[in-house]
CSV table of C-alpha atoms and ligand atoms in Angstrom, one decimal:
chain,number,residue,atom,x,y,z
P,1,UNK,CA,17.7,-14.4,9.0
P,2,UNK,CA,18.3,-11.9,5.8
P,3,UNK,CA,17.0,-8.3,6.7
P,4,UNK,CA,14.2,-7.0,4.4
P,5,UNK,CA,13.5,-3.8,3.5
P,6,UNK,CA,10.8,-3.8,6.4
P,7,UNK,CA,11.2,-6.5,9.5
P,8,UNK,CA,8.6,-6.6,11.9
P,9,UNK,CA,9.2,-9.3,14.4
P,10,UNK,CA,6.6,-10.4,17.4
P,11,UNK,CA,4.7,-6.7,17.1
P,12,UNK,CA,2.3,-5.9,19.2
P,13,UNK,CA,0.9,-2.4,19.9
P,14,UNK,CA,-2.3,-1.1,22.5
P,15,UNK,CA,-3.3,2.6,22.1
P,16,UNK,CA,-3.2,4.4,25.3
P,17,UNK,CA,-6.9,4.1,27.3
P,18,UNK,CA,-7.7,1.0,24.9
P,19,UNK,CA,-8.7,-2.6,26.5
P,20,UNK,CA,-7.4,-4.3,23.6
P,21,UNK,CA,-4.5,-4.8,21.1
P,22,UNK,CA,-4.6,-2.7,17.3
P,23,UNK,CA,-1.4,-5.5,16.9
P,24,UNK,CA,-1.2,-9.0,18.3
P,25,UNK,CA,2.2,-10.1,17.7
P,26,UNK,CA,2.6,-9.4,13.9
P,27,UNK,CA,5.9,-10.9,12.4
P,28,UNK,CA,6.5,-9.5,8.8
P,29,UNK,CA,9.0,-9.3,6.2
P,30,UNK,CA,9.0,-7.3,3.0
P,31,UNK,CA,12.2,-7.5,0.8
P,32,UNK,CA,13.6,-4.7,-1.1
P,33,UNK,CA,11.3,-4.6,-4.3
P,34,UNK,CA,8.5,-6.4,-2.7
P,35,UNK,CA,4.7,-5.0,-3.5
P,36,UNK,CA,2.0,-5.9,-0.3
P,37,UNK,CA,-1.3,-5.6,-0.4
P,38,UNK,CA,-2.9,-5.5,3.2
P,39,UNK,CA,-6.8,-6.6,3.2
P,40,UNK,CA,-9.4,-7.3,5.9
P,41,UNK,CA,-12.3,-6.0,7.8
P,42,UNK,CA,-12.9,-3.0,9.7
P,43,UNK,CA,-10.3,-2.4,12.5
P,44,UNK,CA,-8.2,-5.4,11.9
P,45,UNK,CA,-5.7,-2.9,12.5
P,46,UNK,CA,-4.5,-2.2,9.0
P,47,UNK,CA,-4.1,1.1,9.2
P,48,UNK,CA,-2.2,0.6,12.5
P,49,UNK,CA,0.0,-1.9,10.8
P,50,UNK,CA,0.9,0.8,8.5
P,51,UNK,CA,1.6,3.0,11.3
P,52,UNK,CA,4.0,0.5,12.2
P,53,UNK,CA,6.2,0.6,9.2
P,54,UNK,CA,6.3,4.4,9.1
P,55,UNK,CA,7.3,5.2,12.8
P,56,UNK,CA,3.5,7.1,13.4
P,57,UNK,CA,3.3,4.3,16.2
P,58,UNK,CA,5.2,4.9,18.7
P,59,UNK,CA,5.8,8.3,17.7
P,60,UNK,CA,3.1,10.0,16.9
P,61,UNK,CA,-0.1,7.7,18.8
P,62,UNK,CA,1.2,6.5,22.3
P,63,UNK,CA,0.4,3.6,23.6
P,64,UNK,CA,2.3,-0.4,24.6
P,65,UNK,CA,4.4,-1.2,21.8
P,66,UNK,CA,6.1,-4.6,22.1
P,67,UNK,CA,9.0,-6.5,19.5
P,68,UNK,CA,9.9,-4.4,16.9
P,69,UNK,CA,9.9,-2.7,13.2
P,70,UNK,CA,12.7,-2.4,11.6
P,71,UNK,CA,12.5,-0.3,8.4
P,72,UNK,CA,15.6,-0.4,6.1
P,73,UNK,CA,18.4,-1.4,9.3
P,74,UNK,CA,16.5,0.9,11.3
P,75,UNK,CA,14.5,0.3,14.5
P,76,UNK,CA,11.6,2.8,14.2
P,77,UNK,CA,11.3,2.8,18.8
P,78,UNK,CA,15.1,4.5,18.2
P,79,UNK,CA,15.3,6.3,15.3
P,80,UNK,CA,13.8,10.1,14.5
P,81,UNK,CA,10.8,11.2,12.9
P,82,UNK,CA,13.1,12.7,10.1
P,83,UNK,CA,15.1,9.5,10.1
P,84,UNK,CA,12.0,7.5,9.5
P,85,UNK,CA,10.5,9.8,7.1
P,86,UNK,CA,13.8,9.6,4.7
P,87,UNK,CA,13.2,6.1,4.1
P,88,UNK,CA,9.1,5.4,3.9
P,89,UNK,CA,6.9,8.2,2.1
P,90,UNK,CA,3.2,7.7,3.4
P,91,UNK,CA,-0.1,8.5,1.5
P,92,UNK,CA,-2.6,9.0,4.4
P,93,UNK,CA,-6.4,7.7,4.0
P,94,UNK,CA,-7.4,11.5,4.3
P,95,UNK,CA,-5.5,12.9,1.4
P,96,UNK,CA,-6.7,16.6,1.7
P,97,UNK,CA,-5.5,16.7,5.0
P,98,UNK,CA,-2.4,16.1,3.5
P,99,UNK,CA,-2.1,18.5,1.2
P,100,UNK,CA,-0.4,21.8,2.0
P,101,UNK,CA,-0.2,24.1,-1.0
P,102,UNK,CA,-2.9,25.1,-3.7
P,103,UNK,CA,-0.8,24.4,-6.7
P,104,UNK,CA,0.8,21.3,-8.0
P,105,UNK,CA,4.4,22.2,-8.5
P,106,UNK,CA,4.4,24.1,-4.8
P,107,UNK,CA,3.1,20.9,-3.0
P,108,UNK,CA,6.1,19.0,-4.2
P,109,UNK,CA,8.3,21.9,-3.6
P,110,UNK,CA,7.0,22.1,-0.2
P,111,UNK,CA,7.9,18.8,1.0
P,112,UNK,CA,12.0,19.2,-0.5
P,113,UNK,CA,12.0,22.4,1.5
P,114,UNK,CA,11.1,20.8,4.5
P,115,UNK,CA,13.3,17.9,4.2
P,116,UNK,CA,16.6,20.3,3.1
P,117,UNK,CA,16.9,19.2,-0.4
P,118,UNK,CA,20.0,20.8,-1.8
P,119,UNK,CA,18.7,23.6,-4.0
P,120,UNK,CA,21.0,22.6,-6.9
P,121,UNK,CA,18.8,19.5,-7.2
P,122,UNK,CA,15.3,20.7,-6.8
P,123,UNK,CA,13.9,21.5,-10.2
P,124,UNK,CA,15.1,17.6,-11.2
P,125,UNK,CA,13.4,16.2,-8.4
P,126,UNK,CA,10.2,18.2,-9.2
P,127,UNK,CA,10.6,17.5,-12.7
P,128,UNK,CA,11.4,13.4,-12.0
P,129,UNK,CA,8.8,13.4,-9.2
P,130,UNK,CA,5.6,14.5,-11.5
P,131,UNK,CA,7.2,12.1,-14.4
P,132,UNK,CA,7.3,9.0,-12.2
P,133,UNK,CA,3.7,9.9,-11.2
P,134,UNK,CA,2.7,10.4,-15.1
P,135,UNK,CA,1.1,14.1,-13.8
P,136,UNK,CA,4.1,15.9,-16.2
P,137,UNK,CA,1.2,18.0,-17.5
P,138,UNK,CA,-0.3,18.7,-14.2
P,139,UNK,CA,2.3,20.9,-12.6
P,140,UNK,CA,1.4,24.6,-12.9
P,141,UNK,CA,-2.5,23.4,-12.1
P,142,UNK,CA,-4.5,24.1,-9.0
P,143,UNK,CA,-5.1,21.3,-6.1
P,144,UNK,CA,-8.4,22.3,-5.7
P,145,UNK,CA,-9.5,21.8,-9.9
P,146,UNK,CA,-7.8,18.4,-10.1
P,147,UNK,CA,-9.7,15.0,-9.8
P,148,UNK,CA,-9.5,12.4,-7.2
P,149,UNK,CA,-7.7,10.2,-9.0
P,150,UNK,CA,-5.4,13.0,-9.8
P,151,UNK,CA,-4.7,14.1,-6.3
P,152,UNK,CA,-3.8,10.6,-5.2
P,153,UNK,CA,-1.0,11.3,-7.5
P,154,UNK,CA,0.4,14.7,-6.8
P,155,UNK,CA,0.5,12.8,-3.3
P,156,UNK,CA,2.6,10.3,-4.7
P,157,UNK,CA,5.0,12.5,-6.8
P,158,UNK,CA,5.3,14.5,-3.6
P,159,UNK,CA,6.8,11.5,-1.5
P,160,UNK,CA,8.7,10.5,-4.8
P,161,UNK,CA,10.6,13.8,-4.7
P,162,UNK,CA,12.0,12.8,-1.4
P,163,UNK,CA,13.4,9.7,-2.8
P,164,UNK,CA,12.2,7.4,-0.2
P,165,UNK,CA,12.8,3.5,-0.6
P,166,UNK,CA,9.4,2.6,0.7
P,167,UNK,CA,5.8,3.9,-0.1
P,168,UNK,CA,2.9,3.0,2.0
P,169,UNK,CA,-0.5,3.9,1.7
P,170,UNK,CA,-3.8,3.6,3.3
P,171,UNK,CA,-7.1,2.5,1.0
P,172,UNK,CA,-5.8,5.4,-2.2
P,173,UNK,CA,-8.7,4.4,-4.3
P,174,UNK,CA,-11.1,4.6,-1.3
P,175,UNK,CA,-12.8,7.8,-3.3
P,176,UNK,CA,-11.7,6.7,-6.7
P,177,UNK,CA,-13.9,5.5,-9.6
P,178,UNK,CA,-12.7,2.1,-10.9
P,179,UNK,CA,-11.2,3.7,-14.1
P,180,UNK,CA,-8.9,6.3,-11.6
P,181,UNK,CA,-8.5,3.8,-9.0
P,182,UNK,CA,-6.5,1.4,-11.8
P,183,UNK,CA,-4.5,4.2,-12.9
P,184,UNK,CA,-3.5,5.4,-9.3
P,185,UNK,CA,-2.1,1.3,-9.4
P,186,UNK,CA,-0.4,0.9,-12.7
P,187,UNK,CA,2.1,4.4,-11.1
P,188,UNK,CA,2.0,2.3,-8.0
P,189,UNK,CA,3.4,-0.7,-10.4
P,190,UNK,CA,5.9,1.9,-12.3
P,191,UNK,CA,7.4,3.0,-8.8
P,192,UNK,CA,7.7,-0.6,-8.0
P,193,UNK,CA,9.3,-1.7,-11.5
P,194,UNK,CA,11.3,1.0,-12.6
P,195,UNK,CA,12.4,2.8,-9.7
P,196,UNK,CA,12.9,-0.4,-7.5
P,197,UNK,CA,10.4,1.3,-4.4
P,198,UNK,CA,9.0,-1.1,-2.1
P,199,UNK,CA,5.3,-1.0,-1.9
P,200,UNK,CA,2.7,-1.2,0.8
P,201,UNK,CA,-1.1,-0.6,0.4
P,202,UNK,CA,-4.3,-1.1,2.1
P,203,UNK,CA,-6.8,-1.3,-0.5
P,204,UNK,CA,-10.5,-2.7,-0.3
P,205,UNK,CA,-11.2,-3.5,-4.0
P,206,UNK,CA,-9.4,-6.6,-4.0
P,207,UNK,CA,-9.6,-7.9,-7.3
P,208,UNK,CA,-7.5,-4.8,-8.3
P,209,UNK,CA,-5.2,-5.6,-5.4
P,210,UNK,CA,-4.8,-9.0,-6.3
P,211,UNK,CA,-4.0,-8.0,-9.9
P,212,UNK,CA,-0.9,-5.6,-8.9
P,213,UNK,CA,0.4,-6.9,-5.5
P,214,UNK,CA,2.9,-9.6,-5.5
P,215,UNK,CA,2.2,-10.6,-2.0
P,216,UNK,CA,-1.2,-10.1,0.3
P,217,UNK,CA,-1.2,-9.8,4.0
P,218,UNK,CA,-5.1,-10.9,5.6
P,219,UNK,CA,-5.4,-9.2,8.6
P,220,UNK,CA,-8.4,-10.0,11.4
P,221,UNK,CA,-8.8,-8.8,15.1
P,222,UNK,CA,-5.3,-7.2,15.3
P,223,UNK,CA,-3.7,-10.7,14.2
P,224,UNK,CA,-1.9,-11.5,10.3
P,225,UNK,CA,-3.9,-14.6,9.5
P,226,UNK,CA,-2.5,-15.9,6.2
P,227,UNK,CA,0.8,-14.0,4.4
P,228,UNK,CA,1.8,-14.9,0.9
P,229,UNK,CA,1.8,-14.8,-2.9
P,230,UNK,CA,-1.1,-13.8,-4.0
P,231,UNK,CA,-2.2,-16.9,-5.9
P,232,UNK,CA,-1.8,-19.2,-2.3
P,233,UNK,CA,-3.5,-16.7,-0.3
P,234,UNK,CA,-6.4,-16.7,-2.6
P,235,UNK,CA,-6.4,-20.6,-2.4
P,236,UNK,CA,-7.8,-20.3,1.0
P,237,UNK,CA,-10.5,-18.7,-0.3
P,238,UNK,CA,-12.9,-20.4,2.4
P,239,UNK,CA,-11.2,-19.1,5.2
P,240,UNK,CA,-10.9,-15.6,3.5
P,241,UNK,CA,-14.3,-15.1,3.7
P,242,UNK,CA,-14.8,-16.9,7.1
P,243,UNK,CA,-12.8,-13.7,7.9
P,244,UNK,CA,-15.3,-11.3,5.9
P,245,UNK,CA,-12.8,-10.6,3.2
P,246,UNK,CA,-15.0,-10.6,-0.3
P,247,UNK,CA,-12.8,-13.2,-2.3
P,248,UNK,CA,-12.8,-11.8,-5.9
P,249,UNK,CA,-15.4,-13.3,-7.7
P,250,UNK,CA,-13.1,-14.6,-10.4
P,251,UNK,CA,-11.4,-17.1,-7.8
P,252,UNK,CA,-15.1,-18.1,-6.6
P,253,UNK,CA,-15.6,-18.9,-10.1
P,254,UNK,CA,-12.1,-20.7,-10.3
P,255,UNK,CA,-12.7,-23.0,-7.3
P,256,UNK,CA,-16.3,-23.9,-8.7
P,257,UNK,CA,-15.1,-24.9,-12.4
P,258,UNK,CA,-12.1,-26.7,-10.6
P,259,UNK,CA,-14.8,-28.7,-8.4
P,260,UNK,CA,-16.7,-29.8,-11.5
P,261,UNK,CA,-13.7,-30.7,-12.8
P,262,UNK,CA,-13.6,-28.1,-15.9
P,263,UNK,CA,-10.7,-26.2,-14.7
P,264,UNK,CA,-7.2,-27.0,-13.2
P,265,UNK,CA,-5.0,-24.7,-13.9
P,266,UNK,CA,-4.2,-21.5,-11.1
P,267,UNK,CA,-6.5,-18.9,-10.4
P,268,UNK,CA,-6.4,-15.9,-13.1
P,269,UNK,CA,-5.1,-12.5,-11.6
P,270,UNK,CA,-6.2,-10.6,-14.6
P,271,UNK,CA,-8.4,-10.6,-18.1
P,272,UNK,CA,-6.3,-12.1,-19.9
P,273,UNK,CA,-5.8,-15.2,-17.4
P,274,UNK,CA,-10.1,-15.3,-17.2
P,275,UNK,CA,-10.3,-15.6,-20.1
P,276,UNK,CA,-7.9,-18.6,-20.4
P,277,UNK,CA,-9.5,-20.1,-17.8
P,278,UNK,CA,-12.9,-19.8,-19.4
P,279,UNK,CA,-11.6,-20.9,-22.7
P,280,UNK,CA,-10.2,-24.3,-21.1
P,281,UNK,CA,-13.5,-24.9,-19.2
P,282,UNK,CA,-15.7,-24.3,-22.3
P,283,UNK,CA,-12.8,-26.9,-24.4
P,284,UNK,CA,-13.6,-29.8,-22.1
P,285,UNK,CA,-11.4,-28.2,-19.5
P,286,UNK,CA,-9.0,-30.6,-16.7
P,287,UNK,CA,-6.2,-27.5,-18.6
Q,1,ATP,N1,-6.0,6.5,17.5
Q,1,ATP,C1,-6.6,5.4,18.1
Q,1,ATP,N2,-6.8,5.4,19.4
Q,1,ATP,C2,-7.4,4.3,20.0
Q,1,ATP,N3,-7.7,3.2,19.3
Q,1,ATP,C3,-7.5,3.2,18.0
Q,1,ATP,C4,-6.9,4.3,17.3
Q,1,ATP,N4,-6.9,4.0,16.0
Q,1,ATP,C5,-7.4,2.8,15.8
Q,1,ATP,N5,-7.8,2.3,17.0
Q,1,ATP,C6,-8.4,0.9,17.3
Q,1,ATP,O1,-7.4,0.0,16.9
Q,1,ATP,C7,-8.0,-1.1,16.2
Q,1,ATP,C8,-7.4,-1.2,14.8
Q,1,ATP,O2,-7.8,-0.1,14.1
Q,1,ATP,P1,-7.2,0.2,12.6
Q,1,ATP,O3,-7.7,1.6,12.3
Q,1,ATP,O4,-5.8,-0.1,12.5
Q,1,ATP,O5,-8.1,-0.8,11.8
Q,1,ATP,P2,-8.3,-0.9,10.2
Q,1,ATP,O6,-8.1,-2.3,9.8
Q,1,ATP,O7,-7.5,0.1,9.5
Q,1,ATP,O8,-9.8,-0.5,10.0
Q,1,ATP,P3,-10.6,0.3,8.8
Q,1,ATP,O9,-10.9,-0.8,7.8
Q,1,ATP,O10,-11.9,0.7,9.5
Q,1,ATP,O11,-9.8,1.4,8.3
Q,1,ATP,C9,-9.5,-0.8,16.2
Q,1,ATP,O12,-10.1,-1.5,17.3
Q,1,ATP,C10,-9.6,0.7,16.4
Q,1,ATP,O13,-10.8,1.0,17.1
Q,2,MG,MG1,-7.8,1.8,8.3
């Protein structure tokens, strides 16, 4: 089998005291390049399926862990903390409790101390970091007076600085408005375009998801019920929300022209593609 940039095979993971499995023997690939979006109900054991890819379980929560994740040729069970961390850069669901510093250009600073940057190389990577998040104008500013939507990326620019190959993060709109929410996505998409990172992201507002993503993971009860491009996944829209996933709306609408027999073509992942699809339905449709 080809290694991926992140390999979990026959995962399954029980926190210490808890009667039941976060993970029920998960097998996952993403290749180098790839963009996930992880969606499902509460305690599916997304978050815990992050965990996975960035060493937190087993290293940081105990518990059984059975198969294994390996994360760029690495097996997280054997490899350090600091290992780990070179490779996946996490934004956590709680973002202030992961900020350290009260200005902008100290939190990135912060982080390139900590891992040893060469000193020669530090003012690039600050300057690279806060371009790749589009917060250039951002850097001698104050945590505490920036936005939401503008924390989620000082967050981002701080992992970028460390040059990791993967980014993962937990629901990084959760607070956002749907105007910062999309903006925190199209620097997730410039990460994943330009700079080649392979991205991983738990996200609730799934039309948004579905618009960025290239693949979506549906997680219920600890299990990975359906993995794939995002147009298939959304084909099973019936068992998506058997699962309580809210199926975007658009693909509702899809699947009901397509049963009338006004629409045949595949279901839009943006505005542009809707309003194709509406155009061919209102023409006759079968397009
Ligand atoms: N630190 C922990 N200790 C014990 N059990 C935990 C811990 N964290 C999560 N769990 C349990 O593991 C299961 C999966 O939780 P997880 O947080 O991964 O789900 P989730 O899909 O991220 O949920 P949410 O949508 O609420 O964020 C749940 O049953 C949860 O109660
Ligand atoms: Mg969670």
């Amino acid at each position: 089998m080809a290694a991926g940039m992140i390999d979990i095979r026959r995962l399954s993971f029980r926190y210490s005291g808890s009667e039941s499995d976060a993970l029920r023997d998960i097998t996952l690939s993403v290749e180098e390049g790839g963009f996930l979006g992880i969606i499902g109900p509460g305690g599916a054991g997304k978050s815990t399926l992050t965990y996975a890819i960035n060493g937190v379980i087993p290293h940081h929560f105990r518990g059984d862990f059975y198969g294994e994740a390996v994360i760029d040729g690495i097996d997280t069970v054997g490899s350090s903390p600091q290992e780990l961390a070179m490779r996946v850069g996490s934004v956590l669901q709680d973002i202030d409790s992961q900020m350290v510093a009260s200005v902008v250009e100290d939190e990135i600073l912060f982080g390139l101390e900590n891992f040893g940057a060469p000193r020669g190389e530090i003012e690039n990577r600050i300057r690279d970091a806060l371009a790749t998040a589009g917060i250039s104008e951002l850097r001698k500013r104050s945590i505490r007076s920036l936005s939401g939507g503008q924390k989620q990326k000082v967050a981002i620019a701080a992992i970028m600085a460390l040059l990791p190959k993967i980014i993962v993060l937990d629901e990084p709109t959760g607070e956002l408005d749907p105007r910062a929410s999309r903006t925190v996505f199209e620097t997730l998409r410039a990460l994943n375009r330009e700079h080649g990172i392979t991205v991983v992201v738990v996200e609730q507002k799934i039309m948004l998801l579905c618009e960025f993503a290239k693949r979506l993971a549906v997680m219920q009860g600890g299990r990975l019920v359906l993995e794939g491009e995002v147009s298939g996944v959304l084909q099973s829209a019936d068992a998506l929300e058997g699962i309580g996933v809210n199926i975007p709306r658009i693909a509702t609408l899809a699947r009901e022209l397509r049963n009338r027999g006004l629409y045949g073509g595949a279901i839009p992942l943006n505005i542009e593609q809707a309003a194709d699809m509406v155009r061919a339905a209102a023409s006759g449709g079968g397009a």
